[in-house]
mmCIF file of C-alpha atoms in Angstrom:
data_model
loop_
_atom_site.group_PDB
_atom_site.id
_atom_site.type_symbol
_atom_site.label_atom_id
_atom_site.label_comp_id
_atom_site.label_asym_id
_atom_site.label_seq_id
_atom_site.Cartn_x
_atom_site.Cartn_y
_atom_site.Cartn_z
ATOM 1 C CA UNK G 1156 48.916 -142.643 67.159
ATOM 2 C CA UNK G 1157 46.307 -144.492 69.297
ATOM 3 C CA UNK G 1158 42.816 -143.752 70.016
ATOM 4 C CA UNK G 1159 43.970 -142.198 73.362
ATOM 5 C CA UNK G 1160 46.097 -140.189 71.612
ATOM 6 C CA UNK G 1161 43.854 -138.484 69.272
ATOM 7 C CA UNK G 1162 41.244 -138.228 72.118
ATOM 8 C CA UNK G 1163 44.040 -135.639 74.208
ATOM 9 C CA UNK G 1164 44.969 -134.064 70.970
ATOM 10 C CA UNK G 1165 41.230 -132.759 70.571
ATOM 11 C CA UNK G 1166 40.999 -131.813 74.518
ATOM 12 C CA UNK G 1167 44.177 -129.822 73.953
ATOM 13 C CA UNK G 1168 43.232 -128.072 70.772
ATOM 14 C CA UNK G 1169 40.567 -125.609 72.045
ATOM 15 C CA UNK G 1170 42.328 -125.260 75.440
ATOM 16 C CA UNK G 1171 45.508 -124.180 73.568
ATOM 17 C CA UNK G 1172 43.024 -121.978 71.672
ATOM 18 C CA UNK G 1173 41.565 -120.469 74.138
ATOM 19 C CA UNK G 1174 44.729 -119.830 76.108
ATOM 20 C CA UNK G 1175 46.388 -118.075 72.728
ATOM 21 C CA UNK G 1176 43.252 -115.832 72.411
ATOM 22 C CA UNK G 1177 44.012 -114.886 76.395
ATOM 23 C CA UNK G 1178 47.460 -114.253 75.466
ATOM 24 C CA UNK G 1179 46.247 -111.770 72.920
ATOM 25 C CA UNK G 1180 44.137 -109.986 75.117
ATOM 26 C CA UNK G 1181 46.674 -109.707 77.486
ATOM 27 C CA UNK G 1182 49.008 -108.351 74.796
ATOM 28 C CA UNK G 1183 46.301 -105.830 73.652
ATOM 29 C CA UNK G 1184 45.426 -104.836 77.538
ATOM 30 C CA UNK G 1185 49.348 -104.235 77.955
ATOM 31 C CA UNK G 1186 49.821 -102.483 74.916
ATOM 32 C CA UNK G 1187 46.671 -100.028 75.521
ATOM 33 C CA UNK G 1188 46.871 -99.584 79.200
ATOM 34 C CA UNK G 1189 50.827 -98.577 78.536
ATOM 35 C CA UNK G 1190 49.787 -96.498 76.308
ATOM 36 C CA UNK G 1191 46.709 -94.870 77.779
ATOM 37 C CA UNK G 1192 46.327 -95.710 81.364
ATOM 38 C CA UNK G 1193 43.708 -97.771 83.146
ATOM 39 C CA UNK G 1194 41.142 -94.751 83.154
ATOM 40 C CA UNK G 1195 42.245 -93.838 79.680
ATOM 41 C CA UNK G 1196 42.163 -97.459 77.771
ATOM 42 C CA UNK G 1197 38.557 -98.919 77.463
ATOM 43 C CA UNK G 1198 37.863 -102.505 76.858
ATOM 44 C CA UNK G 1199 36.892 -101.555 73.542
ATOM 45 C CA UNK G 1200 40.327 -100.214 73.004
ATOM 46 C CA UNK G 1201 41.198 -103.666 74.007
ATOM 47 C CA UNK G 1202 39.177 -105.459 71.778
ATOM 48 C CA UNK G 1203 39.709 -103.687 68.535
ATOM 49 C CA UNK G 1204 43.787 -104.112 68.921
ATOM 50 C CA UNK G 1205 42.830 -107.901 69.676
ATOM 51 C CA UNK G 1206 40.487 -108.024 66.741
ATOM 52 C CA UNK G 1207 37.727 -109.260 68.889
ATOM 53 C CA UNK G 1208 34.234 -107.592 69.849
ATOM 54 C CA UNK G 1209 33.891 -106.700 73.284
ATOM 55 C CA UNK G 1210 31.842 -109.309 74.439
ATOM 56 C CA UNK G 1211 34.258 -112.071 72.834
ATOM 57 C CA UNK G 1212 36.634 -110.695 75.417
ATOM 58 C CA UNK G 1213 34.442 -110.345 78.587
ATOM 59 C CA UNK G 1214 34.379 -114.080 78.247
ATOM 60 C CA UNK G 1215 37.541 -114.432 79.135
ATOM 61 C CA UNK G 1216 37.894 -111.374 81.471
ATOM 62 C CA UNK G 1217 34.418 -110.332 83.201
ATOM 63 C CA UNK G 1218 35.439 -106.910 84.078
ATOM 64 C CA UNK G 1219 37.462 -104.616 83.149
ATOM 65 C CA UNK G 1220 39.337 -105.113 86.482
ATOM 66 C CA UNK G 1221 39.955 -108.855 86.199
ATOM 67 C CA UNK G 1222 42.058 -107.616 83.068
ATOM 68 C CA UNK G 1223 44.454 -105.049 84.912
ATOM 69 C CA UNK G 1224 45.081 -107.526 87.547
ATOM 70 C CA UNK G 1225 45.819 -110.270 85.197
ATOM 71 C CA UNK G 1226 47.694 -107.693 82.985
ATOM 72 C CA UNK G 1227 49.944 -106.966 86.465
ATOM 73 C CA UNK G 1228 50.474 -110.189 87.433
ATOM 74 C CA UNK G 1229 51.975 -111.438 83.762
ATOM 75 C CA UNK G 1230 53.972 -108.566 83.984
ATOM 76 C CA UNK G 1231 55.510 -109.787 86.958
ATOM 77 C CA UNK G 1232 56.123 -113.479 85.268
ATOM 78 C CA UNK G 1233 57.848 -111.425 82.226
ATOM 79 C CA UNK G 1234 60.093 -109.497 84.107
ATOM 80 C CA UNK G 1235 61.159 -112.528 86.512
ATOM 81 C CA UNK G 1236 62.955 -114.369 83.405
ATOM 82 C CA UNK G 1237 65.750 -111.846 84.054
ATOM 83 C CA UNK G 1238 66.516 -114.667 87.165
ATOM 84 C CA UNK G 1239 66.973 -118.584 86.418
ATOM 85 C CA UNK G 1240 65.035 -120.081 89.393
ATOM 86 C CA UNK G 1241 69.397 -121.488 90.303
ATOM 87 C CA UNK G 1242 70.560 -117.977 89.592
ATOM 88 C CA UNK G 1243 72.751 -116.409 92.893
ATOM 89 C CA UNK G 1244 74.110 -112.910 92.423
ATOM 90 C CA UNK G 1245 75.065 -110.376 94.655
ATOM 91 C CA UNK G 1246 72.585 -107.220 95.386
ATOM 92 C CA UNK G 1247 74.506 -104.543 93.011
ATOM 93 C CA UNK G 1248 74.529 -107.552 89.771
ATOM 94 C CA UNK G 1249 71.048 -108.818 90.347
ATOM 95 C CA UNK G 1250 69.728 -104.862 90.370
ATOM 96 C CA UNK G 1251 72.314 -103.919 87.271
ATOM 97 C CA UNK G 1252 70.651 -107.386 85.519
ATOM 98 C CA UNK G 1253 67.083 -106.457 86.418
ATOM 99 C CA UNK G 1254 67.366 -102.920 84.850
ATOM 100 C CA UNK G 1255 68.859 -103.731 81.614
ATOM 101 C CA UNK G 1256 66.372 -106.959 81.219
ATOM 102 C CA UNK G 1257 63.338 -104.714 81.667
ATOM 103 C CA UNK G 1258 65.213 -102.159 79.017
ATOM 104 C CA UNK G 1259 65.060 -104.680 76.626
ATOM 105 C CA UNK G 1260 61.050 -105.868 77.062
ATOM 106 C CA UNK G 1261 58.845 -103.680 74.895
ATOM 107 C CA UNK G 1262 56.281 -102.033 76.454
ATOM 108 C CA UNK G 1263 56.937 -103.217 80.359
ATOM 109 C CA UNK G 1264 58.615 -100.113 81.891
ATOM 110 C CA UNK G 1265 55.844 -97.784 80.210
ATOM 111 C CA UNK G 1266 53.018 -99.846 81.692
ATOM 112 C CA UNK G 1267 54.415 -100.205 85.466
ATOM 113 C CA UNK G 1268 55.372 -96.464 85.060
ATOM 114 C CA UNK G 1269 52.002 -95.334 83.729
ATOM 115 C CA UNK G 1270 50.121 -98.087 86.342
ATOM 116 C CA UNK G 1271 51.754 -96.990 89.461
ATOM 117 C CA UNK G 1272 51.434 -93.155 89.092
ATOM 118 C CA UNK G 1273 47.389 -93.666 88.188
ATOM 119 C CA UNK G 1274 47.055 -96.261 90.975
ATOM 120 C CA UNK G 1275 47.500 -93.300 94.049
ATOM 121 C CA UNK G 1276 43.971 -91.993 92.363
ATOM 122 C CA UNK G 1277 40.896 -92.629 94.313
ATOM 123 C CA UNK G 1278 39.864 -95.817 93.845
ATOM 124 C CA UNK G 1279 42.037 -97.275 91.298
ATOM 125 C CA UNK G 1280 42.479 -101.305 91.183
ATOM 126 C CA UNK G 1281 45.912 -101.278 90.864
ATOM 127 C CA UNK G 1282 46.745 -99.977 94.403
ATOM 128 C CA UNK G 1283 46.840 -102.700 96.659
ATOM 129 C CA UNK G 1284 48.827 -104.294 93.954
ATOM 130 C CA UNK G 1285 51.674 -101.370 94.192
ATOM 131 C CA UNK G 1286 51.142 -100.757 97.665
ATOM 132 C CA UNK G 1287 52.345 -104.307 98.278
ATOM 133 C CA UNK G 1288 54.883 -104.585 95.356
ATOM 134 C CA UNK G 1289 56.494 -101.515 97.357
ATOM 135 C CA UNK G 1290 56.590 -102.883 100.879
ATOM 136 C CA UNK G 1291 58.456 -106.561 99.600
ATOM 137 C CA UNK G 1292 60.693 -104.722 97.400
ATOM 138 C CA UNK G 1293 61.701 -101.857 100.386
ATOM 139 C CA UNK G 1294 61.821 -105.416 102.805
ATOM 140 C CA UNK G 1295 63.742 -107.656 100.457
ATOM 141 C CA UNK G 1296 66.535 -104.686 99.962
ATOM 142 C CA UNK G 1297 66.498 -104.044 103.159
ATOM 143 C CA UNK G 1298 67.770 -107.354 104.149
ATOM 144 C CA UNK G 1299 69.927 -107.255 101.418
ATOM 145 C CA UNK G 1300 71.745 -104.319 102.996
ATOM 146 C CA UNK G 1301 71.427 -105.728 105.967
ATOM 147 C CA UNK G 1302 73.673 -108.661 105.298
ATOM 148 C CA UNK G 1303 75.879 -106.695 103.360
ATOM 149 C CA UNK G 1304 76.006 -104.820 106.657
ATOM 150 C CA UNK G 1305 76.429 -107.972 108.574
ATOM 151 C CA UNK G 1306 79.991 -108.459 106.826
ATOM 152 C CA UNK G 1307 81.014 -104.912 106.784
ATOM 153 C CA UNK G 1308 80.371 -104.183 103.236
ATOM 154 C CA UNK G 1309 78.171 -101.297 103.926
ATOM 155 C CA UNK G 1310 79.443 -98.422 103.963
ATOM 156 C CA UNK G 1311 79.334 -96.810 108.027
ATOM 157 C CA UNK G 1312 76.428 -94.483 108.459
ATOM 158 C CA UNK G 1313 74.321 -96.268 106.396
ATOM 159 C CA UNK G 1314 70.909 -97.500 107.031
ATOM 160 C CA UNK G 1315 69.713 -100.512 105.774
ATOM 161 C CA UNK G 1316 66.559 -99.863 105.362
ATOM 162 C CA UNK G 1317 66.893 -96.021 104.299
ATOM 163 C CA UNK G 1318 69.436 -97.331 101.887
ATOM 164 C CA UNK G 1319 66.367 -99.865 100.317
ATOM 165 C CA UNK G 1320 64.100 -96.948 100.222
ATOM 166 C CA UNK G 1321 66.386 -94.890 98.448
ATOM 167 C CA UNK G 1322 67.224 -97.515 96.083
ATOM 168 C CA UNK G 1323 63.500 -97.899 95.429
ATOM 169 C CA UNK G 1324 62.901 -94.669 94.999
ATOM 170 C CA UNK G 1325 66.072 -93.487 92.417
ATOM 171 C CA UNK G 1326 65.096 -96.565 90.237
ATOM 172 C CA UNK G 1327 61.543 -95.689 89.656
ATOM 173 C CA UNK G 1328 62.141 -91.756 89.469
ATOM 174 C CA UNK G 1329 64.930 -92.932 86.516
ATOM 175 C CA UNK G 1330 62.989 -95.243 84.982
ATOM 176 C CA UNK G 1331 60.584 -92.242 84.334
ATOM 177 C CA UNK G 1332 63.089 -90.236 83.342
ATOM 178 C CA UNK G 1333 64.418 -92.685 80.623
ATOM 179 C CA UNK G 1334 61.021 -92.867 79.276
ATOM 180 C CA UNK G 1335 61.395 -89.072 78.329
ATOM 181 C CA UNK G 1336 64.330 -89.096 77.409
ATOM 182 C CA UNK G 1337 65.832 -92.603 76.474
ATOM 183 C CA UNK G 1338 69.174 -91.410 74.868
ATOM 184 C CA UNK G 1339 70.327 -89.285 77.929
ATOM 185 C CA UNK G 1340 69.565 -91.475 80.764
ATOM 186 C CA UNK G 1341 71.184 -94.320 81.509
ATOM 187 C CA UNK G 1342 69.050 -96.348 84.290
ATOM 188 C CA UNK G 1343 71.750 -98.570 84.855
ATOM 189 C CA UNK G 1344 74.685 -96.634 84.996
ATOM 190 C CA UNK G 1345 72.780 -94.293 87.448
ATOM 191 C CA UNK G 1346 71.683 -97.588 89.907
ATOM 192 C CA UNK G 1347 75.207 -98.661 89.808
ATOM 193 C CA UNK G 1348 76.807 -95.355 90.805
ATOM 194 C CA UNK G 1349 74.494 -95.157 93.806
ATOM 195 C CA UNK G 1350 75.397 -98.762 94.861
ATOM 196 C CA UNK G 1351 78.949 -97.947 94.992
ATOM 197 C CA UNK G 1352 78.396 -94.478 97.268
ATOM 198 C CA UNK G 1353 76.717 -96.939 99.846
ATOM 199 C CA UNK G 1354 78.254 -100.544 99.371
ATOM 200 C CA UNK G 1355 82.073 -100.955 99.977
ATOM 201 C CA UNK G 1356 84.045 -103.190 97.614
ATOM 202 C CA UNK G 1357 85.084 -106.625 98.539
ATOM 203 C CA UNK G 1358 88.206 -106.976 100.302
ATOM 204 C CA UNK G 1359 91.207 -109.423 98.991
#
């Protein structure tokens, strides 16, 4: 190893330090927001499951907001490994594939469940956040349908866009229902029954 070597080796150590005490945080934030809420879970909370004092933590988050967002948006990287970035599937797969990827991540379903019901309260952080996650997910089904439309694999009557808002709407009112009751509801059985009322089969 060469002088230059061991130089890089020390700038990496307390990065990689630093970013493995964020990644705890983050853990701790998911794990007592999921739990709790935003309103519910204090940055203490957060702290003691990170086994840090609260001020060790503002230093990497300022405010209690800067956590929630960051919290959000590493959800959103932890739920997008259900996709390789060459991965091509048709809409009923990719939304069968989703469903039983997020199943299978501790902790991720309670937290955007939990997050999105407290965010229509006055002021929360989280709304723009869902507001916006909402309006790309209704658009990007809706063109989804659309196409399937395009080639006559939707099924006559049915709206593109109603069908996107529908599709929306069942998967987040089952995902809540699964958290109560996890051995009785099957998400993905549920989404897929639903795709086949609206989405003819291929033809030969």
């Amino acid at each position: 190893m060469t002088t230059k070597d061991v130089a890089r080796a020390g700038k990496r150590g307390p990065y990689a330090k630093s970013e493995e005490r964020r990644q705890t945080i983050l853990d701790a934030a998911h794990a007592v927001f999921a739990a709790r809420g935003y309103r519910g879970g204090s940055l203490q909370d957060v702290a003691d499951r990170a086994g840090m004092s609260q001020t060790s933590l503002l230093h990497y988050f300022p405010s209690k907001r800067d956590l929630l967002m960051s919290v959000l948006e590493r959800r959103d990287e932890i739920t997008s490994g259900a996709f390789p970035d060459d991965m091509e599937e048709g809409l009923a797969d990719s939304v069968i594939r989703t469903a039983l990827y997020n199943e299978g991540i501790p902790g991720v379903i309670e937290l955007y469940a939990v997050l999105c019901a407290e965010s229509v309260t006055d002021e929360h952080p989280g709304r723009d956040y869902f507001t916006e996650r909402y309006e790309r997910l209704r658009a990007s089904y809706g063109r989804r349908f659309a196409e399937l439309a395009a080639v006559g694999r939707l099924r006559p009557g049915v709206d593109p866009d109603e069908a996107a808002m529908s599709l929306v709407a069942l998967w987040d009112g089952l995902q809540t229902q699964w958290l109560l009751a996890p051995d009785d509801v099957d998400v993905a059985e549920r989404l897929r029954g639903y795709l086949k009322l609206v989405i003819l089969p291929e033809s030969n």
